[in-house]
mmCIF file of C-alpha atoms in Angstrom:
data_model
loop_
_atom_site.group_PDB
_atom_site.id
_atom_site.type_symbol
_atom_site.label_atom_id
_atom_site.label_comp_id
_atom_site.label_asym_id
_atom_site.label_seq_id
_atom_site.Cartn_x
_atom_site.Cartn_y
_atom_site.Cartn_z
ATOM 1 C CA MET A 1 93.801 104.758 118.704
ATOM 2 C CA GLN A 2 92.222 101.659 117.044
ATOM 3 C CA ASN A 3 90.535 104.625 114.629
ATOM 4 C CA LEU A 4 93.484 105.887 113.892
ATOM 5 C CA ILE A 5 94.834 102.543 112.695
ATOM 6 C CA TRP A 6 92.886 101.873 109.142
ATOM 7 C CA TYR A 7 93.483 98.153 108.825
ATOM 8 C CA GLU A 8 91.686 97.815 112.502
ATOM 9 C CA LYS A 9 89.208 100.190 111.378
ATOM 10 C CA HIS A 10 88.256 98.670 108.395
ATOM 11 C CA ARG A 11 88.493 94.817 109.661
ATOM 12 C CA ALA A 12 85.558 92.906 108.536
ATOM 13 C CA LYS A 13 83.451 92.077 111.027
ATOM 14 C CA HIS A 14 81.270 90.010 109.360
ATOM 15 C CA LEU A 15 82.086 87.119 106.368
ATOM 16 C CA LYS A 16 80.624 88.990 103.793
ATOM 17 C CA GLU A 17 82.783 91.690 104.087
ATOM 18 C CA LEU A 18 85.691 89.765 103.066
ATOM 19 C CA VAL A 19 87.130 89.698 99.778
ATOM 20 C CA LEU A 20 87.439 85.675 99.484
ATOM 21 C CA PRO A 21 86.890 82.957 96.842
ATOM 22 C CA ILE A 22 83.889 80.967 96.944
ATOM 23 C CA LYS A 23 85.700 77.783 97.497
ATOM 24 C CA THR A 24 87.189 78.997 101.098
ATOM 25 C CA LYS A 25 83.711 80.901 101.925
ATOM 26 C CA LYS A 26 81.485 78.106 101.390
ATOM 27 C CA PRO A 27 82.895 76.024 104.391
ATOM 28 C CA LEU A 28 82.982 78.562 106.597
ATOM 29 C CA ARG A 29 79.312 79.680 105.990
ATOM 30 C CA SER A 30 78.144 76.347 106.844
ATOM 31 C CA PHE A 31 80.719 76.743 110.206
ATOM 32 C CA LEU A 32 78.781 79.794 110.996
ATOM 33 C CA ARG A 33 75.421 78.462 110.403
ATOM 34 C CA GLN A 34 76.262 75.450 112.576
ATOM 35 C CA ARG A 35 77.742 77.660 115.151
ATOM 36 C CA GLU A 36 80.258 75.102 115.889
ATOM 37 C CA ILE A 37 83.691 74.622 114.650
ATOM 38 C CA PRO A 38 86.518 71.457 113.689
ATOM 39 C CA HIS A 39 89.816 72.399 114.091
ATOM 40 C CA LEU A 40 90.785 74.442 111.638
ATOM 41 C CA LEU A 41 94.360 75.706 109.625
ATOM 42 C CA PHE A 42 94.251 78.477 107.825
ATOM 43 C CA HIS A 43 97.331 79.031 105.649
ATOM 44 C CA GLY A 44 98.398 81.695 102.847
ATOM 45 C CA PRO A 45 100.383 85.238 102.612
ATOM 46 C CA ALA A 46 100.382 87.446 105.328
ATOM 47 C CA GLY A 47 97.680 90.014 105.277
ATOM 48 C CA SER A 48 94.935 87.636 103.313
ATOM 49 C CA GLY A 49 92.605 87.758 106.328
ATOM 50 C CA LYS A 50 93.099 84.467 107.810
ATOM 51 C CA THR A 51 92.835 85.878 111.674
ATOM 52 C CA THR A 52 90.059 88.073 110.441
ATOM 53 C CA VAL A 53 88.485 84.788 109.790
ATOM 54 C CA ALA A 54 89.286 83.354 112.772
ATOM 55 C CA ARG A 55 88.165 85.873 114.819
ATOM 56 C CA ILE A 56 84.897 85.935 113.514
ATOM 57 C CA LEU A 57 84.319 82.176 114.006
ATOM 58 C CA ILE A 58 85.474 82.978 117.535
ATOM 59 C CA ASP A 59 82.847 85.846 118.096
ATOM 60 C CA SER A 60 80.264 83.199 116.584
ATOM 61 C CA CYS A 61 80.947 80.100 117.703
ATOM 62 C CA ALA A 62 83.403 80.020 121.074
ATOM 63 C CA GLY A 63 81.962 80.068 124.537
ATOM 64 C CA ALA A 64 85.336 81.838 125.725
ATOM 65 C CA SER A 65 88.174 82.087 123.605
ATOM 66 C CA LEU A 66 92.363 82.771 124.085
ATOM 67 C CA ILE A 67 94.239 84.158 121.871
ATOM 68 C CA LEU A 68 97.870 83.768 121.481
ATOM 69 C CA ASN A 69 100.514 85.017 118.934
ATOM 70 C CA ALA A 70 103.485 82.000 118.364
ATOM 71 C CA SER A 71 106.052 84.679 116.752
ATOM 72 C CA SER A 72 106.283 86.111 120.547
ATOM 73 C CA SER A 73 106.883 84.897 123.830
ATOM 74 C CA ASP A 74 103.506 82.256 123.228
ATOM 75 C CA ARG A 75 105.850 80.161 120.999
ATOM 76 C CA GLY A 76 107.334 77.741 123.509
ATOM 77 C CA VAL A 77 106.509 74.341 125.233
ATOM 78 C CA GLY A 78 105.826 76.565 128.479
ATOM 79 C CA THR A 79 102.208 78.569 127.254
ATOM 80 C CA ILE A 80 101.342 75.287 126.683
ATOM 81 C CA LYS A 81 101.843 73.205 129.715
ATOM 82 C CA THR A 82 100.457 76.372 131.187
ATOM 83 C CA ARG A 83 97.973 78.704 130.247
ATOM 84 C CA VAL A 84 96.446 76.527 126.798
ATOM 85 C CA LYS A 85 96.183 73.383 128.879
ATOM 86 C CA GLN A 86 94.118 75.602 131.756
ATOM 87 C CA PHE A 87 91.927 76.815 129.307
ATOM 88 C CA ALA A 88 91.265 73.846 127.754
ATOM 89 C CA ALA A 89 90.189 72.041 130.529
ATOM 90 C CA SER A 90 87.913 74.952 131.467
ATOM 91 C CA LYS A 91 84.254 74.528 131.835
ATOM 92 C CA HIS A 92 81.456 76.845 131.482
ATOM 93 C CA GLN A 93 77.749 77.701 131.153
ATOM 94 C CA GLY A 94 76.299 76.866 127.581
ATOM 95 C CA ASP A 95 76.750 74.518 124.875
ATOM 96 C CA LYS A 96 79.549 76.493 123.150
ATOM 97 C CA LEU A 97 82.847 75.288 123.048
ATOM 98 C CA ASN A 98 86.188 77.013 124.311
ATOM 99 C CA VAL A 99 88.583 77.807 121.189
ATOM 100 C CA VAL A 100 91.903 78.684 120.932
ATOM 101 C CA LEU A 101 93.795 80.764 119.016
ATOM 102 C CA PHE A 102 96.927 80.275 117.760
ATOM 103 C CA ASP A 103 98.193 83.176 115.247
ATOM 104 C CA GLU A 104 101.123 82.873 113.256
ATOM 105 C CA ALA A 105 101.135 78.602 114.388
ATOM 106 C CA ASP A 106 104.437 78.296 111.754
ATOM 107 C CA GLY A 107 106.668 79.929 114.700
ATOM 108 C CA LEU A 108 105.810 77.126 117.361
ATOM 109 C CA THR A 109 108.629 75.608 118.846
ATOM 110 C CA ALA A 110 109.286 71.672 117.701
ATOM 111 C CA ASP A 111 108.457 71.172 121.442
ATOM 112 C CA ALA A 112 105.491 73.038 122.049
ATOM 113 C CA GLN A 113 103.916 71.371 118.836
ATOM 114 C CA MET A 114 104.661 68.095 120.803
ATOM 115 C CA ALA A 115 102.663 68.887 123.486
ATOM 116 C CA LEU A 116 99.936 70.745 121.735
ATOM 117 C CA LYS A 117 99.362 67.624 119.702
ATOM 118 C CA ASN A 118 98.334 65.890 123.143
ATOM 119 C CA THR A 119 96.390 68.783 124.239
ATOM 120 C CA ILE A 120 93.872 68.733 121.225
ATOM 121 C CA GLU A 121 93.661 64.840 121.846
ATOM 122 C CA THR A 122 93.003 64.930 125.173
ATOM 123 C CA TYR A 123 90.309 67.845 125.186
ATOM 124 C CA HIS A 124 88.915 67.395 122.215
ATOM 125 C CA SER A 125 85.261 67.270 123.406
ATOM 126 C CA ASN A 126 85.956 70.800 125.309
ATOM 127 C CA CYS A 127 88.092 73.127 122.724
ATOM 128 C CA ARG A 128 88.721 73.624 119.314
ATOM 129 C CA PHE A 129 92.201 75.268 117.650
ATOM 130 C CA ILE A 130 92.227 77.686 114.929
ATOM 131 C CA PHE A 131 95.999 77.877 113.563
ATOM 132 C CA THR A 132 97.063 80.726 111.459
ATOM 133 C CA ALA A 133 100.438 80.114 109.175
ATOM 134 C CA ASN A 134 101.665 81.798 106.151
ATOM 135 C CA ASN A 135 103.750 78.638 105.549
ATOM 136 C CA PHE A 136 102.639 75.840 107.199
ATOM 137 C CA ASP A 137 106.054 73.868 106.587
ATOM 138 C CA HIS A 138 107.043 73.809 110.009
ATOM 139 C CA MET A 139 104.239 72.192 111.508
ATOM 140 C CA ILE A 140 104.064 68.657 112.712
ATOM 141 C CA ARG A 141 102.173 66.715 110.590
ATOM 142 C CA PRO A 142 100.199 65.113 113.315
ATOM 143 C CA ILE A 143 99.070 69.195 114.110
ATOM 144 C CA VAL A 144 98.207 69.750 110.687
ATOM 145 C CA SER A 145 96.253 66.394 110.053
ATOM 146 C CA ARG A 146 94.160 66.711 113.185
ATOM 147 C CA CYS A 147 92.851 69.938 111.464
ATOM 148 C CA VAL A 148 90.401 71.436 108.351
ATOM 149 C CA GLN A 149 92.847 72.937 106.336
ATOM 150 C CA LEU A 150 91.456 76.090 104.601
ATOM 151 C CA GLU A 151 93.937 78.320 101.964
ATOM 152 C CA PHE A 152 93.538 82.166 101.485
ATOM 153 C CA THR A 153 94.876 82.659 98.134
ATOM 154 C CA ASN A 154 93.650 83.758 94.440
ATOM 155 C CA MET A 155 91.731 86.606 95.969
ATOM 156 C CA ASP A 156 89.946 88.371 92.784
ATOM 157 C CA LEU A 157 91.787 91.752 91.574
ATOM 158 C CA VAL A 158 88.817 93.409 90.610
ATOM 159 C CA MET A 159 87.012 92.702 93.496
ATOM 160 C CA VAL A 160 90.221 93.864 95.873
ATOM 161 C CA ILE A 161 90.357 97.177 93.758
ATOM 162 C CA GLY A 162 86.249 97.865 94.529
ATOM 163 C CA TRP A 163 87.470 97.061 98.087
ATOM 164 C CA ALA A 164 90.288 99.184 98.297
ATOM 165 C CA GLN A 165 88.610 102.051 96.296
ATOM 166 C CA ASN A 166 85.444 101.822 99.191
ATOM 167 C CA ILE A 167 87.725 102.228 102.038
ATOM 168 C CA LEU A 168 89.158 105.424 100.740
ATOM 169 C CA ASP A 169 85.565 106.662 99.847
ATOM 170 C CA LYS A 170 84.458 106.022 103.423
ATOM 171 C CA GLU A 171 87.149 108.041 105.022
ATOM 172 C CA LYS A 172 86.327 110.873 101.831
ATOM 173 C CA ILE A 173 89.555 111.005 100.635
ATOM 174 C CA ARG A 174 89.578 112.438 96.944
ATOM 175 C CA TYR A 175 91.918 109.982 94.948
ATOM 176 C CA ASP A 176 92.097 108.718 90.681
ATOM 177 C CA LYS A 177 90.884 105.366 90.493
ATOM 178 C CA MET A 178 94.571 104.866 88.047
ATOM 179 C CA ASP A 179 96.581 105.195 91.124
ATOM 180 C CA VAL A 180 94.377 102.836 93.536
ATOM 181 C CA ASP A 181 95.101 100.364 91.032
ATOM 182 C CA LYS A 182 99.043 100.729 91.338
ATOM 183 C CA ILE A 183 98.739 100.366 94.846
ATOM 184 C CA VAL A 184 96.266 97.181 95.005
ATOM 185 C CA LYS A 185 98.460 95.406 91.949
ATOM 186 C CA ARG A 186 102.017 96.552 93.719
ATOM 187 C CA PHE A 187 101.020 94.960 97.351
ATOM 188 C CA TYR A 188 98.510 92.145 96.311
ATOM 189 C CA PRO A 189 97.707 89.779 97.561
ATOM 190 C CA ASP A 190 98.600 91.323 101.548
ATOM 191 C CA MET A 191 95.875 93.011 102.056
ATOM 192 C CA ARG A 192 97.055 94.785 105.587
ATOM 193 C CA THR A 193 99.804 96.297 103.682
ATOM 194 C CA ILE A 194 96.804 97.537 101.237
ATOM 195 C CA VAL A 195 95.436 99.384 103.729
ATOM 196 C CA ASN A 196 98.159 100.527 105.360
ATOM 197 C CA ASN A 197 99.704 101.978 102.258
ATOM 198 C CA LEU A 198 96.160 103.845 101.342
ATOM 199 C CA GLN A 199 96.083 105.642 104.559
ATOM 200 C CA ALA A 200 99.875 106.653 104.013
ATOM 201 C CA CYS A 201 98.998 108.105 101.024
ATOM 202 C CA SER A 202 95.745 109.686 102.504
ATOM 203 C CA ILE A 203 97.632 112.081 104.313
ATOM 204 C CA GLY A 204 95.818 115.650 103.790
ATOM 205 C CA GLY A 205 92.533 114.007 102.468
ATOM 206 C CA LYS A 206 93.846 113.869 99.119
ATOM 207 C CA PHE A 207 95.424 110.908 97.778
ATOM 208 C CA LYS A 208 99.167 110.174 96.493
ATOM 209 C CA ILE A 209 100.888 107.315 95.354
ATOM 210 C CA LYS A 210 104.638 108.808 95.021
ATOM 211 C CA ASN A 211 105.574 108.249 98.373
ATOM 212 C CA ALA A 212 104.344 104.660 98.916
ATOM 213 C CA LEU A 213 106.047 103.269 95.403
ATOM 214 C CA SER A 214 108.981 105.437 95.899
ATOM 215 C CA ALA A 215 111.271 102.334 96.751
ATOM 216 C CA PHE A 216 109.574 100.077 94.056
ATOM 217 C CA ASN A 217 110.454 102.428 91.842
ATOM 218 C CA ARG A 218 114.386 102.655 92.835
ATOM 219 C CA GLY A 219 115.180 99.516 93.030
ATOM 220 C CA GLY A 220 118.053 99.511 90.872
ATOM 221 C CA ASP A 221 119.784 102.566 92.397
ATOM 222 C CA ILE A 222 119.318 99.931 96.188
ATOM 223 C CA ILE A 223 121.247 97.702 94.296
ATOM 224 C CA LYS A 224 124.001 100.124 92.964
ATOM 225 C CA LEU A 225 123.866 101.965 96.265
ATOM 226 C CA LEU A 226 124.391 99.072 98.109
ATOM 227 C CA GLY A 227 127.210 97.832 96.205
ATOM 228 C CA LYS A 228 129.444 101.056 97.445
ATOM 229 C CA GLY A 229 128.465 100.721 100.837
ATOM 230 C CA ASP A 230 125.963 103.547 100.698
ATOM 231 C CA ILE A 231 123.658 102.873 103.425
ATOM 232 C CA ARG A 232 122.795 106.234 104.448
ATOM 233 C CA LYS A 233 121.146 106.922 100.680
ATOM 234 C CA ILE A 234 119.615 103.545 100.713
ATOM 235 C CA ARG A 235 117.569 104.674 104.100
ATOM 236 C CA GLN A 236 116.646 108.107 102.718
ATOM 237 C CA ILE A 237 115.121 105.838 99.582
ATOM 238 C CA ILE A 238 112.952 103.380 102.008
ATOM 239 C CA ALA A 239 111.903 105.485 104.800
ATOM 240 C CA GLY A 240 108.559 105.005 105.003
ATOM 241 C CA SER A 241 108.604 101.540 103.421
ATOM 242 C CA THR A 242 105.884 98.511 104.891
ATOM 243 C CA ASP A 243 107.040 96.037 102.072
ATOM 244 C CA PHE A 244 110.154 95.232 103.464
ATOM 245 C CA VAL A 245 109.510 91.561 102.021
ATOM 246 C CA TRP A 246 109.646 92.683 98.600
ATOM 247 C CA LEU A 247 112.921 94.466 99.329
ATOM 248 C CA TYR A 248 114.896 91.535 100.885
ATOM 249 C CA ARG A 249 113.370 89.420 97.245
ATOM 250 C CA LEU A 250 115.292 92.165 95.596
ATOM 251 C CA LEU A 251 118.389 91.859 97.037
ATOM 252 C CA PHE A 252 117.796 88.031 96.909
ATOM 253 C CA GLU A 253 116.812 88.369 92.750
ATOM 254 C CA LYS A 254 118.660 91.144 91.513
ATOM 255 C CA PHE A 255 122.149 92.057 93.733
ATOM 256 C CA VAL A 256 123.501 88.017 94.813
ATOM 257 C CA ASN A 257 124.204 87.724 90.860
ATOM 258 C CA THR A 258 126.919 91.113 91.015
ATOM 259 C CA CYS A 259 128.479 90.272 93.825
ATOM 260 C CA PRO A 260 131.743 87.882 93.685
ATOM 261 C CA ASP A 261 131.140 83.857 93.227
ATOM 262 C CA ASP A 262 132.771 83.018 96.692
ATOM 263 C CA ILE A 263 130.797 84.966 99.038
ATOM 264 C CA GLN A 264 127.153 84.812 96.806
ATOM 265 C CA PRO A 265 126.272 81.910 99.563
ATOM 266 C CA GLU A 266 127.580 83.876 102.422
ATOM 267 C CA ILE A 267 124.852 86.688 101.172
ATOM 268 C CA ILE A 268 121.751 84.345 100.524
ATOM 269 C CA VAL A 269 122.467 82.970 103.824
ATOM 270 C CA SER A 270 122.643 86.210 105.191
ATOM 271 C CA ILE A 271 119.185 87.568 103.420
ATOM 272 C CA ALA A 272 117.487 84.345 104.469
ATOM 273 C CA GLU A 273 118.297 85.300 108.228
ATOM 274 C CA TYR A 274 116.969 89.073 108.339
ATOM 275 C CA LEU A 275 114.092 87.926 106.475
ATOM 276 C CA TYR A 276 113.311 85.089 108.627
ATOM 277 C CA ARG A 277 113.362 87.533 111.812
ATOM 278 C CA ASP A 278 111.504 90.048 109.870
ATOM 279 C CA ARG A 279 108.122 88.761 110.962
ATOM 280 C CA THR A 280 109.347 89.111 114.553
ATOM 281 C CA VAL A 281 111.154 92.706 115.055
ATOM 282 C CA ALA A 282 110.202 95.387 117.260
ATOM 283 C CA ASP A 283 111.483 97.235 114.039
ATOM 284 C CA ARG A 284 111.669 96.505 110.453
ATOM 285 C CA GLU A 285 112.758 99.215 109.256
ATOM 286 C CA ILE A 286 116.347 98.685 111.676
ATOM 287 C CA ASN A 287 116.208 95.113 110.705
ATOM 288 C CA PHE A 288 116.425 95.780 106.922
ATOM 289 C CA VAL A 289 119.171 98.170 107.541
ATOM 290 C CA ALA A 290 121.345 95.662 109.630
ATOM 291 C CA CYS A 291 120.863 92.929 106.678
ATOM 292 C CA LEU A 292 122.273 96.164 104.680
ATOM 293 C CA VAL A 293 125.566 96.723 106.966
ATOM 294 C CA ASP A 294 126.129 92.614 107.072
ATOM 295 C CA THR A 295 125.548 92.763 103.163
ATOM 296 C CA ALA A 296 128.228 95.519 102.822
ATOM 297 C CA ASN A 297 130.657 93.886 105.415
ATOM 298 C CA LEU A 298 130.690 90.649 103.477
ATOM 299 C CA LEU A 299 131.460 92.796 100.514
ATOM 300 C CA GLU A 300 134.200 94.217 102.336
ATOM 301 C CA THR A 301 132.745 97.837 101.201
ATOM 302 C CA ASP A 302 133.065 101.057 103.074
ATOM 303 C CA ILE A 303 129.640 101.966 105.015
ATOM 304 C CA THR A 304 128.273 105.577 104.594
ATOM 305 C CA PHE A 305 125.788 106.500 107.408
#
């Protein structure tokens, strides 16, 4: 199954395979040489390689590891008091430390973070923590201040394009370089979304760009259709889309100011709520359509499915 998902199939296993700026790679190389890490906080946009780097460090530096995702049931204080505390306290043979990876750590509850602060302090001699976050503003200062922070941004666009072409070459896909450029520039810096769209465009062995950019090219149509409550046609346009964050931004930047002034604040709050849910829901398309329905209801517009 993993080989069917390009992003997992082509996930880097070594630091040299990653498209990262020198200022980010330099300290990571030092950690790998020493085979020891401090507490770490990786932050940057979704799909920028944070989790991949964390796994590379774990493979090299950890005696044992516990991998958790704070956007799921792992986000609460119960997880910290049971699984994390027990693992951090455990001993094993050899001189390597335990390592806990908290993916999407900005999703941890406030109570969980307070409990985690104490756990980090208590088991520092035996365990290290790696946190990844798209935005660590929701993380408490005592945790942030205990970590070495590395920002995953400013990847060289030319190198990313070359990396994307290399994936297509490995998959033996015929492609036009200009089409690959368009995909990369559209979804940069989200490497995961870039790969997902490369795969979506490569069905049949030839790279076809049309489907991946159909929603992007029809932003104006989406705005007009939402004003009419025509959810059915919008669903046809966004079918197969993977970049829902862009769709929420389209509503915020282009649609809100077409609405009556008195309901604009409510629509903005609704968009923000569905955008927040986007990273945790089982089906992102259903979540976006629900946002469209709420928006149409606020406009008191008849809805067509």
